[in-house]
PDB file of C-alpha atoms in Angstrom:
ATOM      1  CA  MET N   1     -14.567   3.504 -28.529  1.00 53.00           C
ATOM      2  CA  ASN N   2     -14.333   3.426 -25.046  1.00 56.00           C
ATOM      3  CA  ASN N   3     -10.554   2.202 -24.002  1.00 59.00           C
ATOM      4  CA  ASP N   4      -9.972   2.382 -20.750  1.00 57.00           C
ATOM      5  CA  PRO N   5      -9.419  -0.646 -18.763  1.00 59.00           C
ATOM      6  CA  LYS N   6     -10.841  -2.111 -16.241  1.00 57.00           C
ATOM      7  CA  ILE N   7      -9.948  -2.767 -12.939  1.00 53.00           C
ATOM      8  CA  PRO N   8     -11.033  -5.189 -10.438  1.00 60.00           C
ATOM      9  CA  VAL N   9     -12.421  -4.374  -7.209  1.00 60.00           C
ATOM     10  CA  GLN N  10     -12.627  -6.974  -4.763  1.00 65.00           C
ATOM     11  CA  VAL N  11     -15.322  -6.486  -2.317  1.00 64.00           C
ATOM     12  CA  ASN N  12     -15.563  -8.874   1.038  1.00 66.00           C
ATOM     13  CA  PRO N  13     -19.168  -8.344   1.915  1.00 63.00           C
ATOM     14  CA  ASP N  14     -18.974  -8.577   5.336  1.00 64.00           C
ATOM     15  CA  GLU N  15     -16.830  -5.356   6.217  1.00 68.00           C
ATOM     16  CA  ASP N  16     -19.197  -2.417   7.584  1.00 68.00           C
ATOM     17  CA  THR N  17     -17.761   0.594   4.969  1.00 75.00           C
ATOM     18  CA  GLU N  18     -19.723   3.892   3.231  1.00 75.00           C
ATOM     19  CA  TRP N  19     -18.821   2.033  -0.249  1.00 72.00           C
ATOM     20  CA  ASN N  20     -20.176  -1.407   1.355  1.00 73.00           C
ATOM     21  CA  ASP N  21     -23.220   0.311   1.833  1.00 77.00           C
ATOM     22  CA  ILE N  22     -24.029   1.042  -0.972  1.00 78.00           C
ATOM     23  CA  LEU N  23     -23.459  -1.622  -2.998  1.00 74.00           C
ATOM     24  CA  ARG N  24     -25.816  -3.100  -0.157  1.00 77.00           C
ATOM     25  CA  ALA N  25     -28.519   0.279  -1.302  1.00 79.00           C
ATOM     26  CA  HIS N  26     -28.662  -1.055  -4.920  1.00 74.00           C
ATOM     27  CA  GLY N  27     -28.465  -5.165  -4.225  1.00 76.00           C
ATOM     28  CA  VAL N  28     -24.963  -5.755  -5.625  1.00 74.00           C
ATOM     29  CA  ILE N  29     -24.585  -6.965  -2.271  1.00 69.00           C
ATOM     30  CA  PRO N  30     -26.813  -8.387   0.056  1.00 76.00           C
ATOM     31  CA  GLU N  31     -26.877  -7.274   3.229  1.00 73.00           C
ATOM     32  CA  LYS N  32     -24.873  -8.506   6.441  1.00 69.00           C
ATOM     33  CA  PRO N  33     -25.752 -10.819   8.542  1.00 68.00           C
ATOM     34  CA  PRO N  34     -26.378 -10.573  12.301  1.00 66.00           C
ATOM     35  CA  SER N  35     -23.290 -11.027  14.294  1.00 65.00           C
ATOM     36  CA  PRO N  36     -24.121 -13.942  17.253  1.00 70.00           C
ATOM     37  CA  THR N  37     -23.966 -11.231  20.071  1.00 72.00           C
ATOM     38  CA  GLN N  38     -26.428  -9.461  18.445  1.00 65.00           C
ATOM     39  CA  GLN N  39     -28.807 -12.603  17.733  1.00 67.00           C
ATOM     40  CA  LEU N  40     -28.286 -13.552  21.401  1.00 73.00           C
ATOM     41  CA  GLU N  41     -28.899  -9.652  22.660  1.00 70.00           C
ATOM     42  CA  GLU N  42     -31.841  -9.940  20.985  1.00 69.00           C
ATOM     43  CA  ALA N  43     -32.981 -13.221  21.947  1.00 71.00           C
ATOM     44  CA  LEU N  44     -32.119 -12.016  25.803  1.00 73.00           C
ATOM     45  CA  ASP N  45     -34.659  -9.209  25.094  1.00 65.00           C
ATOM     46  CA  GLU N  46     -37.490 -10.487  24.206  1.00 70.00           C
ATOM     47  CA  ALA N  47     -37.228 -13.072  27.119  1.00 69.00           C
ATOM     48  CA  VAL N  48     -36.928 -10.780  29.080  1.00 62.00           C
ATOM     49  CA  ARG N  49     -40.246  -8.657  27.366  1.00 66.00           C
ATOM     50  CA  ARG N  50     -42.278 -11.523  27.603  1.00 66.00           C
ATOM     51  CA  GLN N  51     -41.254 -12.380  30.628  1.00 60.00           C
ATOM     52  CA  HIS N  52     -42.638  -9.309  32.109  1.00 55.00           C
ATOM     53  CA  ASP N  53     -45.733  -9.253  30.047  1.00 53.00           C
ATOM     54  CA  ASN N  54     -46.870 -12.200  31.329  1.00 59.00           C
ATOM     55  CA  ARG N  55     -46.372 -11.332  34.975  1.00 61.00           C
ATOM     56  CA  LEU N  56     -49.285 -12.087  35.871  1.00 62.00           C
ATOM     57  CA  GLU N  57     -49.921 -14.941  33.841  1.00 69.00           C
ATOM     58  CA  ASN N  58     -50.166 -17.715  36.600  1.00 64.00           C
ATOM     59  CA  LYS N  59     -51.105 -15.579  39.633  1.00 69.00           C
ATOM     60  CA  ASP N  60     -54.422 -16.542  41.366  1.00 64.00           C
ATOM     61  CA  LEU N  61     -57.837 -13.979  42.600  1.00 62.00           C
ATOM     62  CA  ASP N  62     -55.838 -13.513  45.649  1.00 71.00           C
ATOM     63  CA  GLU N  63     -52.597 -12.473  44.546  1.00 71.00           C
ATOM     64  CA  LEU N  64     -53.619 -10.706  42.187  1.00 67.00           C
ATOM     65  CA  ASP N  65     -56.031  -8.496  44.715  1.00 72.00           C
ATOM     66  CA  ALA N  66     -53.130  -8.125  46.770  1.00 71.00           C
ATOM     67  CA  LEU N  67     -50.938  -5.637  43.452  1.00 70.00           C
ATOM     68  CA  GLU N  68     -53.630  -3.649  42.814  1.00 69.00           C
ATOM     69  CA  ASP N  69     -51.381  -0.452  44.223  1.00 60.00           C
ATOM     70  CA  GLU N  70     -48.510  -1.808  41.940  1.00 65.00           C
ATOM     71  CA  GLU N  71     -50.257  -2.389  38.967  1.00 68.00           C
ATOM     72  CA  ASP N  72     -52.209  -0.618  35.876  1.00 65.00           C
ATOM     73  CA  GLU N  73     -56.097  -1.484  36.540  1.00 70.00           C
ATOM     74  CA  GLU N  74     -56.749  -2.549  33.344  1.00 72.00           C
ATOM     75  CA  PHE N  75     -54.108  -4.759  33.195  1.00 69.00           C
ATOM     76  CA  LEU N  76     -54.604  -5.757  36.356  1.00 69.00           C
ATOM     77  CA  ASN N  77     -58.109  -6.809  35.790  1.00 74.00           C
ATOM     78  CA  PHE N  78     -57.630  -8.045  32.234  1.00 76.00           C
ATOM     79  CA  TYR N  79     -56.263 -10.848  34.187  1.00 70.00           C
ATOM     80  CA  LYS N  80     -58.785 -10.944  36.633  1.00 70.00           C
ATOM     81  CA  GLN N  81     -61.674 -11.572  34.031  1.00 77.00           C
ATOM     82  CA  LYS N  82     -59.500 -14.660  32.634  1.00 74.00           C
ATOM     83  CA  ARG N  83     -59.452 -15.819  36.016  1.00 72.00           C
ATOM     84  CA  MET N  84     -62.770 -16.240  36.766  1.00 76.00           C
ATOM     85  CA  ASN N  85     -63.661 -17.609  33.643  1.00 71.00           C
ATOM     86  CA  GLU N  86     -60.940 -20.483  34.275  1.00 69.00           C
ATOM     87  CA  ILE N  87     -62.516 -20.727  37.961  1.00 66.00           C
ATOM     88  CA  LYS N  88     -66.430 -20.805  35.765  1.00 67.00           C
ATOM     89  CA  LYS N  89     -64.761 -22.531  33.345  1.00 66.00           C
ATOM     90  CA  LEU N  90     -63.307 -25.307  36.140  1.00 63.00           C
ATOM     91  CA  SER N  91     -66.796 -25.077  38.224  1.00 63.00           C
ATOM     92  CA  GLU N  92     -68.833 -26.660  35.456  1.00 60.00           C
ATOM     93  CA  LYS N  93     -66.511 -29.522  35.020  1.00 57.00           C
ATOM     94  CA  LYS N  94     -66.435 -30.363  38.569  1.00 63.00           C
ATOM     95  CA  LYS N  95     -69.079 -33.308  37.962  1.00 79.00           C
ATOM     96  CA  PHE N  96     -67.344 -36.387  40.490  1.00 87.00           C
ATOM     97  CA  GLY N  97     -65.492 -35.883  43.154  1.00 88.00           C
ATOM     98  CA  SER N  98     -65.537 -39.439  43.674  1.00 92.00           C
ATOM     99  CA  VAL N  99     -64.128 -43.262  42.884  1.00 95.00           C
ATOM    100  CA  ILE N 100     -66.720 -44.235  40.383  1.00 95.00           C
ATOM    101  CA  PRO N 101     -67.074 -48.174  41.049  1.00 95.00           C
ATOM    102  CA  ILE N 102     -68.313 -50.231  37.518  1.00 95.00           C
ATOM    103  CA  SER N 103     -69.014 -53.675  35.752  1.00 94.00           C
ATOM    104  CA  LYS N 104     -67.644 -55.097  32.802  1.00 94.00           C
ATOM    105  CA  ASN N 105     -71.345 -54.081  30.367  1.00 94.00           C
ATOM    106  CA  GLU N 106     -70.353 -49.845  31.581  1.00 95.00           C
ATOM    107  CA  TYR N 107     -66.851 -49.988  30.532  1.00 96.00           C
ATOM    108  CA  GLU N 108     -66.701 -48.403  26.947  1.00 95.00           C
ATOM    109  CA  ASP N 109     -69.932 -45.935  28.705  1.00 94.00           C
ATOM    110  CA  GLU N 110     -68.109 -45.371  31.296  1.00 94.00           C
ATOM    111  CA  VAL N 111     -64.248 -45.468  30.318  1.00 96.00           C
ATOM    112  CA  THR N 112     -64.296 -45.131  27.210  1.00 95.00           C
ATOM    113  CA  LYS N 113     -66.590 -43.269  25.682  1.00 94.00           C
ATOM    114  CA  SER N 114     -66.903 -40.911  28.031  1.00 93.00           C
ATOM    115  CA  SER N 115     -63.507 -40.035  28.266  1.00 94.00           C
ATOM    116  CA  LYS N 116     -63.990 -37.939  24.436  1.00 92.00           C
ATOM    117  CA  ASP N 117     -65.217 -34.988  27.424  1.00 85.00           C
ATOM    118  CA  THR N 118     -63.380 -35.243  30.313  1.00 92.00           C
ATOM    119  CA  TYR N 119     -59.691 -37.894  31.277  1.00 96.00           C
ATOM    120  CA  VAL N 120     -60.781 -40.739  32.980  1.00 97.00           C
ATOM    121  CA  ILE N 121     -58.500 -42.490  35.499  1.00 97.00           C
ATOM    122  CA  VAL N 122     -59.344 -46.491  35.720  1.00 97.00           C
ATOM    123  CA  HIS N 123     -57.693 -48.871  38.167  1.00 97.00           C
ATOM    124  CA  LEU N 124     -57.941 -52.648  37.174  1.00 97.00           C
ATOM    125  CA  SER N 125     -58.093 -54.086  40.958  1.00 96.00           C
ATOM    126  CA  LEU N 126     -57.602 -56.837  43.241  1.00 96.00           C
ATOM    127  CA  GLN N 127     -58.386 -56.158  47.037  1.00 91.00           C
ATOM    128  CA  SER N 128     -56.058 -58.624  47.911  1.00 93.00           C
ATOM    129  CA  ASN N 129     -53.114 -56.992  46.852  1.00 96.00           C
ATOM    130  CA  LEU N 130     -50.941 -54.342  48.622  1.00 95.00           C
ATOM    131  CA  GLN N 131     -50.408 -52.020  45.528  1.00 96.00           C
ATOM    132  CA  SER N 132     -54.230 -52.207  44.358  1.00 97.00           C
ATOM    133  CA  ARG N 133     -55.044 -50.724  47.910  1.00 96.00           C
ATOM    134  CA  LEU N 134     -52.604 -47.858  48.070  1.00 96.00           C
ATOM    135  CA  LEU N 135     -54.096 -46.931  45.093  1.00 97.00           C
ATOM    136  CA  SER N 136     -56.832 -47.791  45.634  1.00 96.00           C
ATOM    137  CA  SER N 137     -56.758 -44.930  48.758  1.00 96.00           C
ATOM    138  CA  LEU N 138     -54.435 -42.424  46.909  1.00 96.00           C
ATOM    139  CA  LEU N 139     -56.746 -42.671  43.238  1.00 96.00           C
ATOM    140  CA  ILE N 140     -60.412 -42.079  46.641  1.00 96.00           C
ATOM    141  CA  GLU N 141     -57.740 -38.818  47.429  1.00 95.00           C
ATOM    142  CA  ILE N 142     -57.266 -37.196  43.571  1.00 95.00           C
ATOM    143  CA  ALA N 143     -60.998 -38.515  42.868  1.00 94.00           C
ATOM    144  CA  ARG N 144     -61.429 -35.711  45.965  1.00 93.00           C
ATOM    145  CA  LYS N 145     -59.221 -33.364  45.018  1.00 92.00           C
ATOM    146  CA  PHE N 146     -60.354 -32.970  41.373  1.00 92.00           C
ATOM    147  CA  PRO N 147     -63.493 -33.309  41.009  1.00 92.00           C
ATOM    148  CA  GLU N 148     -63.371 -32.994  36.655  1.00 92.00           C
ATOM    149  CA  LEU N 149     -61.426 -35.500  36.614  1.00 94.00           C
ATOM    150  CA  LYS N 150     -63.521 -39.147  36.341  1.00 95.00           C
ATOM    151  CA  VAL N 151     -62.109 -41.934  38.596  1.00 96.00           C
ATOM    152  CA  CYS N 152     -63.219 -45.139  38.033  1.00 97.00           C
ATOM    153  CA  GLU N 153     -62.134 -48.629  39.332  1.00 97.00           C
ATOM    154  CA  ILE N 154     -63.251 -52.707  38.711  1.00 96.00           C
ATOM    155  CA  PRO N 155     -62.017 -55.800  39.633  1.00 96.00           C
ATOM    156  CA  ALA N 156     -59.257 -56.733  37.520  1.00 96.00           C
ATOM    157  CA  GLN N 157     -60.434 -60.370  36.498  1.00 93.00           C
ATOM    158  CA  ARG N 158     -64.354 -58.863  36.378  1.00 93.00           C
ATOM    159  CA  CYS N 159     -62.974 -56.814  34.051  1.00 94.00           C
ATOM    160  CA  ILE N 160     -61.117 -59.558  31.848  1.00 94.00           C
ATOM    161  CA  GLU N 161     -61.224 -63.269  33.033  1.00 92.00           C
ATOM    162  CA  ASN N 162     -58.177 -65.230  33.671  1.00 93.00           C
ATOM    163  CA  TYR N 163     -56.580 -62.026  33.832  1.00 95.00           C
ATOM    164  CA  PRO N 164     -53.185 -61.785  35.544  1.00 95.00           C
ATOM    165  CA  GLU N 165     -52.842 -61.530  39.760  1.00 95.00           C
ATOM    166  CA  SER N 166     -49.129 -60.534  39.155  1.00 95.00           C
ATOM    167  CA  ASN N 167     -49.839 -57.295  36.505  1.00 96.00           C
ATOM    168  CA  CYS N 168     -52.685 -55.901  39.703  1.00 96.00           C
ATOM    169  CA  PRO N 169     -52.573 -53.166  39.895  1.00 97.00           C
ATOM    170  CA  THR N 170     -53.508 -52.156  37.023  1.00 97.00           C
ATOM    171  CA  LEU N 171     -53.685 -48.021  35.788  1.00 97.00           C
ATOM    172  CA  ILE N 172     -55.553 -46.816  32.960  1.00 97.00           C
ATOM    173  CA  ILE N 173     -55.952 -43.146  31.589  1.00 97.00           C
ATOM    174  CA  TYR N 174     -58.035 -42.516  28.588  1.00 97.00           C
ATOM    175  CA  HIS N 175     -58.627 -39.209  26.610  1.00 96.00           C
ATOM    176  CA  ASN N 176     -60.606 -38.681  23.536  1.00 95.00           C
ATOM    177  CA  GLU N 177     -61.225 -41.694  23.532  1.00 94.00           C
ATOM    178  CA  ASN N 178     -57.426 -43.201  23.415  1.00 95.00           C
ATOM    179  CA  VAL N 179     -55.712 -44.773  25.914  1.00 96.00           C
ATOM    180  CA  LEU N 180     -53.218 -41.985  26.953  1.00 96.00           C
ATOM    181  CA  LYS N 181     -51.171 -44.052  29.441  1.00 96.00           C
ATOM    182  CA  GLN N 182     -51.298 -47.721  31.119  1.00 96.00           C
ATOM    183  CA  TYR N 183     -49.190 -48.619  34.349  1.00 97.00           C
ATOM    184  CA  ILE N 184     -48.863 -52.755  34.807  1.00 96.00           C
ATOM    185  CA  THR N 185     -48.529 -52.682  39.002  1.00 96.00           C
ATOM    186  CA  LEU N 186     -47.333 -49.869  40.396  1.00 96.00           C
ATOM    187  CA  THR N 187     -43.360 -50.314  39.713  1.00 95.00           C
ATOM    188  CA  GLN N 188     -42.862 -47.856  37.284  1.00 94.00           C
ATOM    189  CA  LEU N 189     -44.405 -44.838  40.343  1.00 94.00           C
ATOM    190  CA  GLY N 190     -42.471 -46.540  43.163  1.00 93.00           C
ATOM    191  CA  GLY N 191     -43.935 -49.391  43.938  1.00 94.00           C
ATOM    192  CA  ASN N 192     -45.031 -49.967  47.464  1.00 94.00           C
ATOM    193  CA  SER N 193     -43.553 -45.579  48.504  1.00 94.00           C
ATOM    194  CA  THR N 194     -45.810 -44.722  45.927  1.00 94.00           C
ATOM    195  CA  THR N 195     -47.208 -40.981  46.894  1.00 94.00           C
ATOM    196  CA  LEU N 196     -50.341 -38.473  45.403  1.00 94.00           C
ATOM    197  CA  GLN N 197     -47.467 -36.905  44.332  1.00 93.00           C
ATOM    198  CA  ASP N 198     -46.066 -39.865  41.919  1.00 95.00           C
ATOM    199  CA  ILE N 199     -49.435 -40.239  40.831  1.00 95.00           C
ATOM    200  CA  GLU N 200     -50.429 -36.056  39.946  1.00 95.00           C
ATOM    201  CA  LYS N 201     -47.351 -36.730  37.655  1.00 94.00           C
ATOM    202  CA  VAL N 202     -48.735 -38.656  36.172  1.00 96.00           C
ATOM    203  CA  LEU N 203     -51.595 -36.682  35.130  1.00 96.00           C
ATOM    204  CA  VAL N 204     -49.501 -33.466  34.716  1.00 95.00           C
ATOM    205  CA  ASP N 205     -47.713 -35.043  32.110  1.00 95.00           C
ATOM    206  CA  LEU N 206     -50.321 -36.475  30.648  1.00 96.00           C
ATOM    207  CA  GLY N 207     -52.003 -32.111  30.225  1.00 93.00           C
ATOM    208  CA  ALA N 208     -54.982 -33.658  32.563  1.00 94.00           C
ATOM    209  CA  ILE N 209     -53.952 -31.978  35.101  1.00 92.00           C
ATOM    210  CA  ASN N 210     -52.033 -27.910  34.718  1.00 89.00           C
ATOM    211  CA  GLU N 211     -48.731 -27.690  36.080  1.00 87.00           C
ATOM    212  CA  ASN N 212     -49.826 -24.730  38.056  1.00 83.00           C
ATOM    213  CA  ASP N 213     -53.235 -25.916  39.943  1.00 84.00           C
ATOM    214  CA  LYS N 214     -52.568 -24.407  43.264  1.00 81.00           C
ATOM    215  CA  ARG N 215     -54.618 -28.397  44.166  1.00 84.00           C
ATOM    216  CA  LEU N 216     -51.409 -29.848  43.774  1.00 85.00           C
ATOM    217  CA  VAL N 217     -49.922 -31.820  46.560  1.00 63.00           C
ATOM    218  CA  VAL N 218     -46.370 -30.114  45.862  1.00 51.00           C
ATOM    219  CA  ASN N 219     -48.159 -27.076  46.765  1.00 48.00           C
ATOM    220  CA  ASP N 220     -49.220 -27.126  49.798  1.00 47.00           C
ATOM    221  CA  GLU N 221     -47.655 -30.628  52.078  1.00 49.00           C
ATOM    222  CA  ASP N 222     -43.849 -31.032  52.298  1.00 51.00           C
ATOM    223  CA  GLU N 223     -42.389 -33.931  52.097  1.00 54.00           C
ATOM    224  CA  ASP N 224     -42.827 -35.604  56.152  1.00 56.00           C
ATOM    225  CA  LEU N 225     -46.483 -35.122  55.893  1.00 57.00           C
ATOM    226  CA  GLN N 226     -46.520 -37.287  52.699  1.00 57.00           C
ATOM    227  CA  GLU N 227     -44.301 -39.473  55.081  1.00 59.00           C
ATOM    228  CA  PHE N 228     -45.965 -39.686  57.285  1.00 60.00           C
ATOM    229  CA  ARG N 229     -49.289 -40.608  55.328  1.00 59.00           C
ATOM    230  CA  ARG N 230     -47.233 -43.819  54.149  1.00 61.00           C
ATOM    231  CA  LEU N 231     -46.050 -45.287  56.770  1.00 63.00           C
ATOM    232  CA  ARG N 232     -49.598 -45.090  58.323  1.00 62.00           C
ATOM    233  CA  PHE N 233     -50.885 -46.939  55.421  1.00 63.00           C
ATOM    234  CA  ALA N 234     -48.058 -49.415  55.603  1.00 60.00           C
ATOM    235  CA  LYS N 235     -48.805 -50.086  59.033  1.00 62.00           C
ATOM    236  CA  LYS N 236     -52.584 -50.558  58.732  1.00 59.00           C
ATOM    237  CA  SER N 237     -52.114 -52.844  55.533  1.00 60.00           C
ATOM    238  CA  VAL N 238     -49.871 -55.289  57.760  1.00 59.00           C
ATOM    239  CA  ARG N 239     -52.571 -54.922  60.311  1.00 62.00           C
ATOM    240  CA  GLN N 240     -55.421 -56.260  57.416  1.00 60.00           C
ATOM    241  CA  ASP N 241     -52.584 -58.639  56.326  1.00 61.00           C
ATOM    242  CA  ASN N 242     -52.421 -60.082  59.777  1.00 61.00           C
ATOM    243  CA  LYS N 243     -56.083 -60.035  60.444  1.00 59.00           C
ATOM    244  CA  ASP N 244     -56.564 -61.862  56.570  1.00 58.00           C
ATOM    245  CA  ASP N 245     -53.981 -64.481  57.764  1.00 57.00           C
ATOM    246  CA  GLU N 246     -55.777 -64.506  60.893  1.00 59.00           C
ATOM    247  CA  ASP N 247     -59.264 -65.391  58.792  1.00 57.00           C
ATOM    248  CA  ASP N 248     -57.568 -67.797  57.005  1.00 53.00           C
ATOM    249  CA  ASP N 249     -56.627 -70.016  59.664  1.00 53.00           C
ATOM    250  CA  ASP N 250     -60.211 -69.442  61.180  1.00 53.00           C
ATOM    251  CA  ASP N 251     -61.882 -71.305  58.161  1.00 50.00           C
ATOM    252  CA  PHE N 252     -59.232 -73.784  58.217  1.00 42.00           C
ATOM    253  CA  TYR N 253     -60.825 -75.245  61.133  1.00 44.00           C
ATOM    254  CA  ASP N 254     -63.867 -74.598  60.306  1.00 46.00           C
TER     255      ASP N 254
END
């Protein structure tokens, strides 16, 4: 019979000792968790690696051509081919390019069902309304710049009987036969000062336009030019309102 007394030994599993290494190797104590500093360093290293691996992700063909002397040929050609495939795919989608006027009877086919294959933007309009005229002008530009998007317009009261004029303009965006977003007037977008960039931001947020798309207004227009266009539209609208008032006066005396 073994009468040797057994003396309990306290072990701190977090210590870096040779004895603890032996115990960990035999599964007696658990592996020591990595320190927060080590985890942070590993996360930073991984972020730097991903950034390096994806350094060509958002460059267009011209920018890639300019890197021929700096990048590995095979790596560069991979991104060139990827970019050409994206351009081809986008070209196949470019089938609109202008605002499409629709009737109530066409709404289901031209908007709801059509949104299964693309994003559809609908303007319920009222041409006597300043914001509606502003939105019409902005959507003409959206349709021209992004012909893969389907932009439709229908007078609100022809679409929905007795639709309140105070709800005009109404902007509705469909995809996969569902309404993704709806704006009653332009209050949430900038009111009478709504810009093309405001509309584009909505479309980027909804996934209708890629945030790195070179066609976005933020990439090719400065704020001064946008302000000039806004003021020009406002002056044009004032002249139109004055003309409408004169026409109303003429009608009164007829």
